[in-house]
XYZ file of C-alpha atoms in Angstrom:
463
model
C 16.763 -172.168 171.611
C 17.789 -175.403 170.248
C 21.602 -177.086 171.534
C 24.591 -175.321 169.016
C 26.394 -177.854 166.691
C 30.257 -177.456 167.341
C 31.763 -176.031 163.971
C 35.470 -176.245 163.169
C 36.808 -173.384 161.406
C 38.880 -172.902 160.434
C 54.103 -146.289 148.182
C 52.874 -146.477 144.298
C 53.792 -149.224 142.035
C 57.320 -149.043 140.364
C 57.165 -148.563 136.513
C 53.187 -148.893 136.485
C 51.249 -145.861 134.958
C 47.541 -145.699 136.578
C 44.642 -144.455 134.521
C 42.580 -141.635 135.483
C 39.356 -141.895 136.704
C 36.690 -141.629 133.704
C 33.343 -139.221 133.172
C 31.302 -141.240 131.473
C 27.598 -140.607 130.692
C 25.069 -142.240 133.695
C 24.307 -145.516 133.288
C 21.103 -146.642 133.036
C 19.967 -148.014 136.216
C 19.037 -151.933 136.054
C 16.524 -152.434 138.348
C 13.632 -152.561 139.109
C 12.982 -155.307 136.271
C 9.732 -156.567 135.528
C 9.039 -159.297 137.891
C 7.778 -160.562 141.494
C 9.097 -159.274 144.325
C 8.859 -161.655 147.952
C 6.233 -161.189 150.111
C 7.678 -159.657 153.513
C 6.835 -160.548 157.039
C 8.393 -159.401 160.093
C 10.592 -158.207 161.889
C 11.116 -161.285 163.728
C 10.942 -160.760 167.676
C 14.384 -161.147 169.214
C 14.362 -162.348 172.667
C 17.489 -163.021 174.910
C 16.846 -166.783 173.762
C 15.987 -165.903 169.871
C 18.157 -163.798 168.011
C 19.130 -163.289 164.432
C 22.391 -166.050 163.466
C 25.612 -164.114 163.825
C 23.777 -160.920 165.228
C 24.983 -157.786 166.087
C 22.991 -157.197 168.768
C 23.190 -160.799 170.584
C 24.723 -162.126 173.276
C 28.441 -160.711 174.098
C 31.020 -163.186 172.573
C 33.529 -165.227 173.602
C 37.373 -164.242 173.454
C 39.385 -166.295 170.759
C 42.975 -167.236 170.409
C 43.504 -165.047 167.475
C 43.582 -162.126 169.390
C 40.930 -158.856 170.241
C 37.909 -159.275 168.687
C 36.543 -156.314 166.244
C 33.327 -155.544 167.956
C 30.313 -153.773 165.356
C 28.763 -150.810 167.438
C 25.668 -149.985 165.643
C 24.466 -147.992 168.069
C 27.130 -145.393 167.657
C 26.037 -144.744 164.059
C 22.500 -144.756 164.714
C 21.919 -147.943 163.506
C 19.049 -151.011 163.782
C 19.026 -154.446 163.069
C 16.212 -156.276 162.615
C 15.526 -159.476 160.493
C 12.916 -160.283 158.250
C 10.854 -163.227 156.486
C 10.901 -163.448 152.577
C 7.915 -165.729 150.875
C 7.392 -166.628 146.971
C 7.924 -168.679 144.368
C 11.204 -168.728 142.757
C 11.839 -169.738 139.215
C 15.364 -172.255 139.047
C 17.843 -171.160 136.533
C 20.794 -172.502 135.258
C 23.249 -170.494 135.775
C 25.666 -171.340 132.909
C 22.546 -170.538 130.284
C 19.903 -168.640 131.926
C 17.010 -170.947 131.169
C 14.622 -171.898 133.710
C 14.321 -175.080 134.674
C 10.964 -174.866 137.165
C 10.044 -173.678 140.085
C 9.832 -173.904 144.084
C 7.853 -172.246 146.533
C 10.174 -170.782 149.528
C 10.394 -169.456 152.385
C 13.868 -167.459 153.593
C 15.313 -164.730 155.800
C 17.213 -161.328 155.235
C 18.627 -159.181 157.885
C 18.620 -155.073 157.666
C 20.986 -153.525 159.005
C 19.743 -149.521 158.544
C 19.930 -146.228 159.690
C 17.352 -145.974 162.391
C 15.951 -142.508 160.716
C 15.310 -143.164 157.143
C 16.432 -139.231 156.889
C 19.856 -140.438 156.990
C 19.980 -142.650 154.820
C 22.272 -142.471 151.634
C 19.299 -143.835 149.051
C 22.238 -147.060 148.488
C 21.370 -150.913 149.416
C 24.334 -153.480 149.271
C 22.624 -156.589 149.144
C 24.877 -159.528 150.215
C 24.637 -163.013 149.316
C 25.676 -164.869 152.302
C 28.804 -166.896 152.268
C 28.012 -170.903 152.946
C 31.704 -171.992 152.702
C 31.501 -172.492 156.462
C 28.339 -174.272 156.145
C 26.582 -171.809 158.040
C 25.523 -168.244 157.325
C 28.753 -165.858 156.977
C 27.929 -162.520 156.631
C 32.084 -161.360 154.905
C 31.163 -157.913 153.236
C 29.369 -156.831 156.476
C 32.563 -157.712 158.689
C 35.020 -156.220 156.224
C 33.323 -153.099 155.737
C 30.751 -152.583 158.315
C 31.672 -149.298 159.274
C 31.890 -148.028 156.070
C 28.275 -148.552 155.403
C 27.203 -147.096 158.741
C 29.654 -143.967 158.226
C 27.877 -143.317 154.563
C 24.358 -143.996 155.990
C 23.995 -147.080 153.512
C 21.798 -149.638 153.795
C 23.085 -152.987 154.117
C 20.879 -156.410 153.347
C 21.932 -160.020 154.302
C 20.403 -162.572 152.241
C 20.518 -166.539 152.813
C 20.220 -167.423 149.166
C 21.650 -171.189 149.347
C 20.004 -173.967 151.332
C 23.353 -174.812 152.962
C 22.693 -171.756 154.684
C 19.345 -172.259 155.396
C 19.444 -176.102 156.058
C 22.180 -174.569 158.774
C 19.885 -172.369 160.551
C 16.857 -174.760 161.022
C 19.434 -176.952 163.185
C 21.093 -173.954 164.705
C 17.263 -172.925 165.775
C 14.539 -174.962 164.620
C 11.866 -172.794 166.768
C 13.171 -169.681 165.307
C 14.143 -171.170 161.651
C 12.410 -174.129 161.519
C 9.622 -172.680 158.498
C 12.791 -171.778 156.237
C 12.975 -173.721 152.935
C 14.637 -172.831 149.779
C 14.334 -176.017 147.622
C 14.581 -179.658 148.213
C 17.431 -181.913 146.887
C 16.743 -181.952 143.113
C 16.520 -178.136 142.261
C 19.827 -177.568 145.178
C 20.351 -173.791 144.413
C 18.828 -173.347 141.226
C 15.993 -171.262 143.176
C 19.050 -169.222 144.863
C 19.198 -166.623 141.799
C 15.536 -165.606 141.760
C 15.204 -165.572 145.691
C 18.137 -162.900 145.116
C 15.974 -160.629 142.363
C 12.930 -160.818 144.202
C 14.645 -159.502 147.246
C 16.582 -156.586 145.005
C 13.096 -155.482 144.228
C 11.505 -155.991 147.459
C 14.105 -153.477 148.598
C 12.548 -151.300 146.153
C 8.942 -151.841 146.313
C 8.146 -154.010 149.269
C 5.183 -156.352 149.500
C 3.802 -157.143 152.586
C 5.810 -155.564 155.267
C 8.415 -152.692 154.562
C 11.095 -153.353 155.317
C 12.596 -150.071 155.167
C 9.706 -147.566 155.887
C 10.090 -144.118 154.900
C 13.187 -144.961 152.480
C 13.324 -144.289 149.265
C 16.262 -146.651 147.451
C 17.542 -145.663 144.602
C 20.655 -147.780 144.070
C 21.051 -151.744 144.820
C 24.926 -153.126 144.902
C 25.082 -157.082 144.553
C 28.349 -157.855 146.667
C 29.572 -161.294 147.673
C 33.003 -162.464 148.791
C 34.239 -165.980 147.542
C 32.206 -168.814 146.958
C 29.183 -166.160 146.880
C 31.351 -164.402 144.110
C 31.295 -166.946 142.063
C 26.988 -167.238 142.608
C 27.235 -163.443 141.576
C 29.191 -164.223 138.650
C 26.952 -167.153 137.060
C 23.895 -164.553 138.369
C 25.610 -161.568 136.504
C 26.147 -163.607 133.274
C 23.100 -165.738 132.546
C 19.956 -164.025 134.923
C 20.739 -160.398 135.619
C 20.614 -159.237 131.846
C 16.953 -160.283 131.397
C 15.622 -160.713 135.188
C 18.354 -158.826 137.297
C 17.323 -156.005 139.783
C 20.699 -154.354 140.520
C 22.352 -151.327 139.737
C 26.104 -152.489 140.205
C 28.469 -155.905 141.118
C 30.833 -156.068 143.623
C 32.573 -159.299 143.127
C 35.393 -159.837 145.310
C 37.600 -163.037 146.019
C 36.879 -165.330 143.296
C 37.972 -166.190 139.397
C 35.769 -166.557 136.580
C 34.645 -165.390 133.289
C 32.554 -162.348 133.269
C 30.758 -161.392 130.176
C 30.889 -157.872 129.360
C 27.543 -156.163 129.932
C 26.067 -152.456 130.438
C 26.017 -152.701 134.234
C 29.155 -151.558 136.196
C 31.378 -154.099 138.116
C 34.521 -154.457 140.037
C 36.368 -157.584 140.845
C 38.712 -157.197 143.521
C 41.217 -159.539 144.258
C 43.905 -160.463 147.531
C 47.103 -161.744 146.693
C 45.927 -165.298 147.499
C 43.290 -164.918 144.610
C 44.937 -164.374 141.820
C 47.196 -167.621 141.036
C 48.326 -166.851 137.511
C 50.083 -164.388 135.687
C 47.184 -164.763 132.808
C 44.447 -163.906 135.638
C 46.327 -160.617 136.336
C 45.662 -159.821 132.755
C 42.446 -159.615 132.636
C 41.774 -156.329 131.246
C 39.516 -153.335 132.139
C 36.880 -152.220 129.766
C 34.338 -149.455 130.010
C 32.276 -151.694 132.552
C 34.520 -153.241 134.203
C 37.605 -152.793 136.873
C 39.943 -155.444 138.615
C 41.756 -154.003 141.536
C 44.606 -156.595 143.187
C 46.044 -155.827 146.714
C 49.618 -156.863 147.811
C 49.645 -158.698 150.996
C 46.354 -159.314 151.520
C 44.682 -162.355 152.174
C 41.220 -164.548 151.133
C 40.173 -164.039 154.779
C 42.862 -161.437 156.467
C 42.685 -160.319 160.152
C 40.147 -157.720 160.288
C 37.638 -159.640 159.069
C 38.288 -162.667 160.981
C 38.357 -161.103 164.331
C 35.118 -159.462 163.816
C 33.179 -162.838 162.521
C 35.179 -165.529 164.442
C 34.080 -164.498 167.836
C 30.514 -164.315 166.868
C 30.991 -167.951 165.032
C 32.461 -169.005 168.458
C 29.171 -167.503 169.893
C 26.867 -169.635 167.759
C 28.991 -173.005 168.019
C 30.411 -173.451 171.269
C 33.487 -175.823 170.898
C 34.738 -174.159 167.786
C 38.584 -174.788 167.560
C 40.706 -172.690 165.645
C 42.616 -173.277 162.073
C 46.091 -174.477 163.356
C 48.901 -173.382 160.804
C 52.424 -173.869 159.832
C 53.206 -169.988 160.018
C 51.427 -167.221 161.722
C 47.823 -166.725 160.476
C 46.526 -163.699 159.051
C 47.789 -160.994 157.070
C 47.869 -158.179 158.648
C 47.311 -155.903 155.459
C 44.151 -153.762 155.515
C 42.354 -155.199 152.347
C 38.764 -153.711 153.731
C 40.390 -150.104 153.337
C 40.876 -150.988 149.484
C 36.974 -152.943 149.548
C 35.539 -149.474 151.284
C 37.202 -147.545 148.409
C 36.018 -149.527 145.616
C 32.369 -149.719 147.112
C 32.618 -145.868 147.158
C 33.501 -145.453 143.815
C 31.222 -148.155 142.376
C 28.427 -145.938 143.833
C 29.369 -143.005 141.728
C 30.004 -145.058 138.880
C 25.912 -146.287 139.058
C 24.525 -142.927 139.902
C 26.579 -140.276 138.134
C 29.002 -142.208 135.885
C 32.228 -141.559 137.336
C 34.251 -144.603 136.293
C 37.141 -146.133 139.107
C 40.628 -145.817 138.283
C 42.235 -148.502 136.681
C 45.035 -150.108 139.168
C 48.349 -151.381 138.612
C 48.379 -155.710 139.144
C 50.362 -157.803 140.598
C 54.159 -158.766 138.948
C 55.132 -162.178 138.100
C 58.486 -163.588 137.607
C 57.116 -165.793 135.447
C 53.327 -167.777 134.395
C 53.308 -168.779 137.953
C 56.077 -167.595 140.149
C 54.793 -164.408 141.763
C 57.622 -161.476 142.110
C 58.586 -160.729 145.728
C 60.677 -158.286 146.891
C 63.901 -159.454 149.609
C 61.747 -159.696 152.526
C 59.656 -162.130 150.347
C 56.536 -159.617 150.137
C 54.914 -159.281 146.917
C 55.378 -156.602 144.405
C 53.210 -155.450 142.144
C 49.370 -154.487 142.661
C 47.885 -151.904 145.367
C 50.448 -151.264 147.843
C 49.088 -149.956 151.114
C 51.690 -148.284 153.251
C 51.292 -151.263 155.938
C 52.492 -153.170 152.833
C 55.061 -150.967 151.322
C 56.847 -149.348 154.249
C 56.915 -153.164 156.139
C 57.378 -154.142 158.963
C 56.398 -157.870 158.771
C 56.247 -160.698 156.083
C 52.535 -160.637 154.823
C 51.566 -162.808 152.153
C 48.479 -164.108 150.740
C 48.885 -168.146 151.605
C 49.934 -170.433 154.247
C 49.279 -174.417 154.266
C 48.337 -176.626 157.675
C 44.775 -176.760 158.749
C 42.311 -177.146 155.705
C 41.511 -172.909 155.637
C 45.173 -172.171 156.032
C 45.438 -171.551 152.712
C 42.846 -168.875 152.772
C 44.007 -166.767 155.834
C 47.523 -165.667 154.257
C 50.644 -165.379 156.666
C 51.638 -162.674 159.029
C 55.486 -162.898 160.527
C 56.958 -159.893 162.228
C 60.665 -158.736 160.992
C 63.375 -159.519 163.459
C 64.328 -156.403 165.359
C 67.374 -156.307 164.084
C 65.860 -156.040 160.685
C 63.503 -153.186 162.181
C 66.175 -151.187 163.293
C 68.260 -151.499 159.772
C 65.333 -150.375 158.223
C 63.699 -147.477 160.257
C 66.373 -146.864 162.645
C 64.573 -143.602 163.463
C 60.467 -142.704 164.178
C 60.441 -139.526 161.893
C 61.904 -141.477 159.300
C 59.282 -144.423 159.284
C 56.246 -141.908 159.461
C 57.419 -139.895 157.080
C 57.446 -142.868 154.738
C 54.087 -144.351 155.901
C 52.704 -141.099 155.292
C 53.804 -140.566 151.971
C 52.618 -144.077 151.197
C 49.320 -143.029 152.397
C 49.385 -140.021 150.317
C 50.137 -142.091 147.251
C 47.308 -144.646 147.921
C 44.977 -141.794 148.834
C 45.874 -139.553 145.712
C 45.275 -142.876 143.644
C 41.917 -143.454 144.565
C 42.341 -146.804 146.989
C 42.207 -145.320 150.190
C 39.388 -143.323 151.678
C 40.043 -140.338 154.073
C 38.791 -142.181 157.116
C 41.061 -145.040 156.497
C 43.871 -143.289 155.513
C 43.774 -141.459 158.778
C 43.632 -144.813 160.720
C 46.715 -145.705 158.925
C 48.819 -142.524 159.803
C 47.590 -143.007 163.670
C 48.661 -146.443 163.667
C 52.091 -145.365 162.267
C 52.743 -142.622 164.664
C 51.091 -144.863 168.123
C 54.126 -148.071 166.655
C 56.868 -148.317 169.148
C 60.395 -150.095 169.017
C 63.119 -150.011 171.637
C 66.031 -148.507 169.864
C 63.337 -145.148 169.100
């Protein structure tokens, strides 16, 4: 394996009625449109010196200053991983108008992440489009809501779409990468939105290889965080309604105009998303939900101690972000993500609609409201976010990420002890916070639970 390239990295709303959930009549599903699906090859041998980027399985990985790392156990849910080859030729479309502008032979990579008996399987693929705002391969939705997907028997599908990406994993491992190509420097990633439909429908009805043998999948999610948001949204707007393959969008972490369409979608948003009171107006319609979350950040701490030790892994010599306040909010945002996915599922296959949720207050067009503590108000309020116990906000400034990775500052104790000066009392409000969150629809069982155990394992002096 070739020398790494160092890589520097970075209780229920007041006054706000929420809509019940909707029965509508089953949507039609999208795919499998008309079209070519890529040729499969594969699984690509894994060695202890070749190994998918950012695996699972690989080597064990380096402690961080962050803190813990959030280690993936597939083998406790009876997962595999395995990675496979996609071939074809991809047509390039502009993604403000849809029209095709050529084509480019290519040659990519996906990796499965699957129940290792198809038997258990839910029938559901969430196909990610891989996050390049590193420059390398990040794999966001996996690390959010990994065990989510593994608890529901899902199938989940990591696609390098972008030739940032791939351009990244030739030098990262030219023996094991080196026959990737997704386009040269004229098309860029105007071949990005076919290699995506092609491998919707490969998930489908495979050629070549099967990737999934003995499944049968009935539902495909697109789901991207950030800068592959806003590939999902130009995908959603000018290719999916004529050459799409998916049943459903998750679109999480990024602006931008979405046309209304027949095909259900969710934009959800963290507090550093949404940077005007005119975004939080977007409204709901019959195929469509925006869910914002107090507290939370672009990149919070769950997620990044479950990638950044594998990104340490792959680049030795990473350094950390350094900020001006403590990084990384501390507020669950992949509880509210794992909620959303669940109900986007029964919104494709039975037409159960999401609840509407209550958004984020402003003082004014761009002041956000905070309460005295200077948290937000407004939007989804976990119970880590509405019985507090820290400052957590959605930005911070210093190192060039900063800005993404929110702010985390614990209350002084003094603080603390005005404000819970007894145990009973402080569960008993994180649980009814819970309750409210669960009742609501943005909090499923599992998570709620780890909330409540948190609460009752938290320890101060004066208890």
């Amino acid at each position: 394996m070739s020398p790494r390239t160092p890589l520097r990295l970075g209780a229920a709303a007041t006054g706000l009625a929420v809509a019940s959930a909707l029965v509508l009549a089953p949507p039609v599903h999208s795919g499998p449109v008309d079209g070519p699906a890529a040729t499969v090859s594969g699984p690509v041998p894994v060695t202890a010196d070749s190994y998918p980027f950012m695996s699972a399985d690989g080597p064990e990985a380096p402690p961080i200053e962050a803190g813990e790392a959030v280690e993936v156990d597939l083998d406790a849910y009876g997962y595999v991983e395995e990675e496979f080859l996609l071939e074809g030729t991809a047509e390039h479309y502009d993604p403000a108008t849809g029209a095709v502008t050529g084509t480019s032979p290519y040659t990519t990579r996906m990796v499965v992440r699957r129940p290792a008996r198809a038997r258990d399987s839910s029938g559901t693929a969430f196909l990610e489009w891989n996050n390049v705002s590193f420059g390398q391969d990040i794999e966001i939705d996996w690390f959010l809501s990994n065990d989510y997907f593994m608890r529901e028997g899902h199938v989940w599908v990591g696609l390098s779409a972008q030739r940032v990406g791939v351009d990244a994993l030739r030098a990262w491992d030219p023996e094991r990468y080196g026959g990737l190509s997704v386009g040269g420097s004229e098309p860029g990633d105007a071949p990005a939105f076919d290699i995506y439909s092609q491998t919707a429908r490969t998930l489908r009805a495979p050629e070549g290889v099967d990737p999934l043998p003995g499944f049968d999948v009935d539902t495909v999610i697109a789901t991207g965080h950030s800068q592959s948001a806003r590939y999902l949204i130009g995908y959603h707007n000018a290719v999916h309604p004529a050459h799409g393959a998916v049943d459903g969008f998750m679109i999480h972490g990024a602006p931008g105009d979405l046309h209304e369409g027949t095909t259900p979608v969710m934009r959800l948003m963290a507090e550093t998303d949404v940077r005007l009171r005119s975004q939080s107006r977007e409204p709901d319609s019959e195929h469509y939900r925006r869910w914002e979350v107090a507290g939370t950040a672009h990149v919070g701490a769950h997620e990044y101690l479950t990638f950044a030790p594998l990104i340490a892994r792959e680049n030795p010599g990473s350094a950390p972000q350094r900020c001006d306040r403590p990084p990384l909010s501390r507020i669950p945002f992949h509880h509210v993500l794992n909620s959303a996915y669940d109900h986007l599922v029964d919104w494709v296959e039975d037409g159960t609609a999401p609840p509407a949720a209550p958004r984020l207050e402003w003082a004014d067009a761009t002041t956000p409201s905070r309460d005295e503590h200077g948290n937000r108000l407004g939007g989804i309020r976990l119970s880590e976010h509405e019985v507090a116990t820290a400052l957590n906000q959605g930005t911070n400034t210093g190192d060039p990420f900063c800005v993404l990775m929110g702010a985390h500052v614990p209350f002084a104790e003094e603080t603390l002890e005005e404000l819970y000066p007894r145990r009973g009392g402080y569960v008993w409000q994180v649980n009814r916070a819970v309750n409210h969150a669960r009742h609501d629809g943005y909090v499923l069982h599992e998570d709620a639970r780890a909330s409540r155990v948190a609460a009752l394992r938290a320890d101060h002096p004066w208890w």
